[in-house]
Tab-separated table of C-alpha atoms and ligand atoms in Angstrom:
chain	number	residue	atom	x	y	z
M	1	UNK	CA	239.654	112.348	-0.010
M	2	UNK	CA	242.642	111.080	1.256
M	3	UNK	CA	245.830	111.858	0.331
M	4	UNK	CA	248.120	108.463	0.109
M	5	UNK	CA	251.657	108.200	1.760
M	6	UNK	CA	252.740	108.362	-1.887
M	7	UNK	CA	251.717	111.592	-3.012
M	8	UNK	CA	252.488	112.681	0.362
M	9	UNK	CA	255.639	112.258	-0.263
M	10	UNK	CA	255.843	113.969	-3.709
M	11	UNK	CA	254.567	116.936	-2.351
M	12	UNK	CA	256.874	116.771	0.893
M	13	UNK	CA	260.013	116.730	-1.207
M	14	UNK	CA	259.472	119.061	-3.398
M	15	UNK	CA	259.513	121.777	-1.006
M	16	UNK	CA	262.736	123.389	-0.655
M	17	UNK	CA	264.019	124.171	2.785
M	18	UNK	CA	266.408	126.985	2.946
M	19	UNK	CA	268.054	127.457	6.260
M	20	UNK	CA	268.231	130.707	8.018
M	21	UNK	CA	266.123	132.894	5.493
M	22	UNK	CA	265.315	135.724	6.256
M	23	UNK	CA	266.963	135.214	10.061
M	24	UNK	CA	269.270	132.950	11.679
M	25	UNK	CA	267.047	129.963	13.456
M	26	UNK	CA	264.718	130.046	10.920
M	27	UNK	CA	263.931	127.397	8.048
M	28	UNK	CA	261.818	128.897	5.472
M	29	UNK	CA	259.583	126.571	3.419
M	30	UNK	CA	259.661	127.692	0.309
M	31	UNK	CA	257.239	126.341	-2.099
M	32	UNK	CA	258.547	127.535	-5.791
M	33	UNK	CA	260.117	124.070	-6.204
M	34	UNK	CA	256.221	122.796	-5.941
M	35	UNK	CA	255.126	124.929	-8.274
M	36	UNK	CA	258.099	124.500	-10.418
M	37	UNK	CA	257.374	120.298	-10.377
M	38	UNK	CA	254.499	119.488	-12.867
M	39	UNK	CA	253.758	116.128	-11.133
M	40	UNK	CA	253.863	117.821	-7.209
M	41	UNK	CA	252.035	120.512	-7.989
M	42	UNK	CA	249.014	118.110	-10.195
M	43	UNK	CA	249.028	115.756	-7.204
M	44	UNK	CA	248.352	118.369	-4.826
M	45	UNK	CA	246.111	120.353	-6.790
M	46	UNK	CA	244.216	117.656	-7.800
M	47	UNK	CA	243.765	116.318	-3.952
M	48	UNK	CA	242.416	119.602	-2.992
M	49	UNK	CA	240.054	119.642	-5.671
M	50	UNK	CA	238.728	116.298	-4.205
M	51	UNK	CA	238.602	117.143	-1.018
M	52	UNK	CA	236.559	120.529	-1.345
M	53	UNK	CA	234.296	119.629	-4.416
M	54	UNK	CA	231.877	118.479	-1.708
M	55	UNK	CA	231.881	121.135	0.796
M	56	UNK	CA	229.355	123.011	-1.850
M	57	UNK	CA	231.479	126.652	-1.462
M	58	UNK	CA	230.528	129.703	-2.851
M	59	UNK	CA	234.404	131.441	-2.782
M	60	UNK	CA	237.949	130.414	-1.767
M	61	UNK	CA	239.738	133.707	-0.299
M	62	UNK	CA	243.288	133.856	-1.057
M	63	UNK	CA	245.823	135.725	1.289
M	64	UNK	CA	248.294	138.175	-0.368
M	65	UNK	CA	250.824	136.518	-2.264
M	66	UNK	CA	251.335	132.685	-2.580
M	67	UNK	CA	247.680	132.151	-1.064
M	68	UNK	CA	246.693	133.539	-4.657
M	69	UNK	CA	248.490	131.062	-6.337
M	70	UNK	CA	247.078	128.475	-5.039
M	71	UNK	CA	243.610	129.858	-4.481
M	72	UNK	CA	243.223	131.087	-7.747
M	73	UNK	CA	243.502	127.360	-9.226
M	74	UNK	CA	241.534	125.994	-7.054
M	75	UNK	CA	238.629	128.422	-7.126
M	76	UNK	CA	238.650	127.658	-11.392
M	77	UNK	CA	239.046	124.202	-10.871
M	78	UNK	CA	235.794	123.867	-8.434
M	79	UNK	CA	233.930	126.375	-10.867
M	80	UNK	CA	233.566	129.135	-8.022
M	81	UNK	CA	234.951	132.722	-7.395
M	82	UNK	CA	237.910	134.097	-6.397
M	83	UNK	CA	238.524	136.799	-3.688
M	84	UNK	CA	241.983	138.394	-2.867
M	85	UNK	CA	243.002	139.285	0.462
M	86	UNK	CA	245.847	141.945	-0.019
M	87	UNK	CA	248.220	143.704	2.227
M	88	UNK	CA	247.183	146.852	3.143
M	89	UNK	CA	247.171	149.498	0.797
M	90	UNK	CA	246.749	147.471	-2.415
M	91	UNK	CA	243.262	147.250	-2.991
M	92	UNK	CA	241.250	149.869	-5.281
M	93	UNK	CA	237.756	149.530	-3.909
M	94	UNK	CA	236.128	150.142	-0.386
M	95	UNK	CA	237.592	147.608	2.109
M	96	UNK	CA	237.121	146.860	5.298
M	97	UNK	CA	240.596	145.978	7.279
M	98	UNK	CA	242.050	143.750	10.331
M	99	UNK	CA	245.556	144.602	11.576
M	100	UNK	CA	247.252	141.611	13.621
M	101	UNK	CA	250.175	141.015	15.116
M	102	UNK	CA	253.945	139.460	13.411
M	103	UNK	CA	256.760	138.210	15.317
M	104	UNK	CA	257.543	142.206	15.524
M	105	UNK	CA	256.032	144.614	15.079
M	106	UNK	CA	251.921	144.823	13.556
M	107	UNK	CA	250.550	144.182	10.049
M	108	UNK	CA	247.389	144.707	8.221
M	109	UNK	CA	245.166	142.991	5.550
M	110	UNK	CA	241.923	144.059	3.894
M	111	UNK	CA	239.097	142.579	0.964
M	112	UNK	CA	236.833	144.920	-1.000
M	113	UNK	CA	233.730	145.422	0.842
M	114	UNK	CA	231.535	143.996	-1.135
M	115	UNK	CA	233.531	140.888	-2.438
M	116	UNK	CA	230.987	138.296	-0.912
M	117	UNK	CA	227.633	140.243	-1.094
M	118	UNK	CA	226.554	138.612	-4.623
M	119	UNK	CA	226.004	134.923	-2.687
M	120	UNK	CA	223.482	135.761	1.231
M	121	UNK	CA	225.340	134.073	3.720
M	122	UNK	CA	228.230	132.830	1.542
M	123	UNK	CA	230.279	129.805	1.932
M	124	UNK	CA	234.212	130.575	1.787
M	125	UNK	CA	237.139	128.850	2.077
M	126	UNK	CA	240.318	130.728	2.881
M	127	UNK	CA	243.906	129.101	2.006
M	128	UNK	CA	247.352	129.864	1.992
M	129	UNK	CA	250.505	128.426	1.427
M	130	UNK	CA	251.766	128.261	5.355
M	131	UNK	CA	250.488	128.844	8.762
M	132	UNK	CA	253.065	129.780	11.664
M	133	UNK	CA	251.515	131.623	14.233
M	134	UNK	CA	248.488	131.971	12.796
M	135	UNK	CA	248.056	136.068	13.090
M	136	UNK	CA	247.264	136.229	8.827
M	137	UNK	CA	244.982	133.640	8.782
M	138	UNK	CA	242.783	134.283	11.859
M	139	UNK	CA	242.636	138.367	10.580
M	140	UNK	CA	241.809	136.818	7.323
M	141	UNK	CA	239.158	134.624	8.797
M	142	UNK	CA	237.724	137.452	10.650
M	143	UNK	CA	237.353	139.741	7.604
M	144	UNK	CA	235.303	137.124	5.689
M	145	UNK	CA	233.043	136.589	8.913
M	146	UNK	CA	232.982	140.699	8.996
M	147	UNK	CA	231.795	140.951	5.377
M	148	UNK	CA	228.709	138.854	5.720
M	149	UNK	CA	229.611	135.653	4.595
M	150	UNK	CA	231.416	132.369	7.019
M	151	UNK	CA	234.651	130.832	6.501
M	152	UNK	CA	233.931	127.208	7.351
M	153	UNK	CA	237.284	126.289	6.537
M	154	UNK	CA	241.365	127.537	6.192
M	155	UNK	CA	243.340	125.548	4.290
M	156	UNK	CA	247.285	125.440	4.084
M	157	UNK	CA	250.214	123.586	2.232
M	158	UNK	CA	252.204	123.500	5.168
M	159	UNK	CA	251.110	123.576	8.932
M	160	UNK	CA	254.031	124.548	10.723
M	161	UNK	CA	252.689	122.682	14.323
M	162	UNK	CA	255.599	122.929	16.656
M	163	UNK	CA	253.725	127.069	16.626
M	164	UNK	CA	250.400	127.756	18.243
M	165	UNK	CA	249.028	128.894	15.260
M	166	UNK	CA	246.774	125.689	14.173
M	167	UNK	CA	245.450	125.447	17.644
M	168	UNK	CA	244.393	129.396	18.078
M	169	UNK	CA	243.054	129.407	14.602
M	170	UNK	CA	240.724	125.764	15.489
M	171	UNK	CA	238.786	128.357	18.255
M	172	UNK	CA	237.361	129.963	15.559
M	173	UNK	CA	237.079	127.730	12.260
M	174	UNK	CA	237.942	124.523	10.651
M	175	UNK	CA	241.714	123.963	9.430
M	176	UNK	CA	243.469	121.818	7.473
M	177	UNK	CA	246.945	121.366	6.851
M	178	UNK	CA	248.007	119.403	4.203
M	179	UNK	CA	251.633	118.730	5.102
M	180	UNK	CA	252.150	119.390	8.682
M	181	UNK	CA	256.199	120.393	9.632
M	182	UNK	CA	256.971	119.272	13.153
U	1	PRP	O1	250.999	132.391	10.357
U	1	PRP	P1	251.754	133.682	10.255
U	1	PRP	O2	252.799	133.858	11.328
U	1	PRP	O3	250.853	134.861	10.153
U	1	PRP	O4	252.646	133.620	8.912
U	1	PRP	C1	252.170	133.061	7.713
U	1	PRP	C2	252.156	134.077	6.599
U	1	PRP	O5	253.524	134.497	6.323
U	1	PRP	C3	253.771	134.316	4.925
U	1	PRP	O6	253.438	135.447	4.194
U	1	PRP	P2	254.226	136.806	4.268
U	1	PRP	O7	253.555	137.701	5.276
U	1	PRP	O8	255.669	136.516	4.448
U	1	PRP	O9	253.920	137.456	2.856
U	1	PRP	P3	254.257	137.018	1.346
U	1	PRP	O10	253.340	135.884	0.983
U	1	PRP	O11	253.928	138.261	0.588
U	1	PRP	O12	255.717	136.622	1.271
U	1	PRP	C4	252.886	133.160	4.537
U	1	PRP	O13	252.658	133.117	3.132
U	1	PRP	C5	251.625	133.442	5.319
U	1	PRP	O14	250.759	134.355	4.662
U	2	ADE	N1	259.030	129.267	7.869
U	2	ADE	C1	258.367	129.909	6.910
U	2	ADE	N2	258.520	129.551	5.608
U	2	ADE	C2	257.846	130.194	4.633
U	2	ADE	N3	256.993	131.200	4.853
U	2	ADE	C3	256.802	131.579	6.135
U	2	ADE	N4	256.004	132.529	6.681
U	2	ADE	C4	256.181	132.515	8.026
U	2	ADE	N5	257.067	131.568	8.374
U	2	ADE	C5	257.482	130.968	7.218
């Protein structure tokens, strides 16, 4: 489903901008004002639950933090389970791990080992709330493709596509952006 220019729109403005957080040059997108707007955060919600109801998924995979947020309310809303992707270090159970790299310096993410292993071959949709360069998503892409089970799809809020990270990310799954920031 498509969403119209309208609710487009709603969504668009009520994401906050804030200039030069957390260094000077950048504008960070900060989406607390969505959350924070009954009617921006229903339209959105509501168009993603539309849009995936069809794709017959087994999970949605969340990345560590605002992916949860909206993850989690999707994965009710479609009737499905929930997996988190953490930061390392967070995570109680087994996990398997993919480090990649930030604008400095190296990171790392992990999922429980056995978080898809209930469903063979499991269908799983990963989301966030932003793509830049792309290094979080494609490591969390790989871990659900290491544990068994296929992301067929990532999903963002915001595709920031003046960065590479949409176009790495297509090489190895579907994405969709539902705002994208040029
Ligand atoms: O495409 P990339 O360059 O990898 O950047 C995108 C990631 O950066 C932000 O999270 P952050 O690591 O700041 O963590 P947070 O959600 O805990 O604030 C954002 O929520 C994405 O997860
Ligand atoms: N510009 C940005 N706004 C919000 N979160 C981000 N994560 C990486 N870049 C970001």
């Amino acid at each position: 489903m498509t969403l119209s220019q309208t609710e487009r729109k709603i969504i668009e403005n009520s994401i906050r901008d804030i200039k030069d957080f957390p260094q000077p040059g950048i504008v960070f997108k900060d989406i607390t004002t969505l959350l924070n707007d009954k009617e921006a955060y229903g339209v959105l919600m509501n168009h993603l639950y539309h849009r995936y109801k069809e794709y017959n998924l087994d999970y949605i995979a969340g990345i560590d933090a605002r992916g949860f947020i909206f993850g989690a309310a999707l994965a009710q809303m479609l009737g499905i389970g929930f997996v988190p992707i953490r930061k390392k270090g967070k995570l109680p159970y087994t996990t398997i791990s993919e480090k990649y790299s930030l604008e400095y310096g190296v990171d790392e993410i992990e999922v429980h080992i056995d978080a898809f292993s209930a469903q063979k071959d499991a269908k799983v949709l990963v989301i966030d709330d932003l793509i830049a360069t792309g290094g979080t998503a494609n490591a969390a892409a790989t871990l659900v493709n290491q544990s068994g089970a296929q992301c067929v799809e990532c999903c963002f809020i915001i595709g920031l596509s003046f960065l590479d990270g949409v176009k790495n990310l297509k090489e190895k799954t579907q994405v969709y952006s539902v705002i994208e920031v040029n």
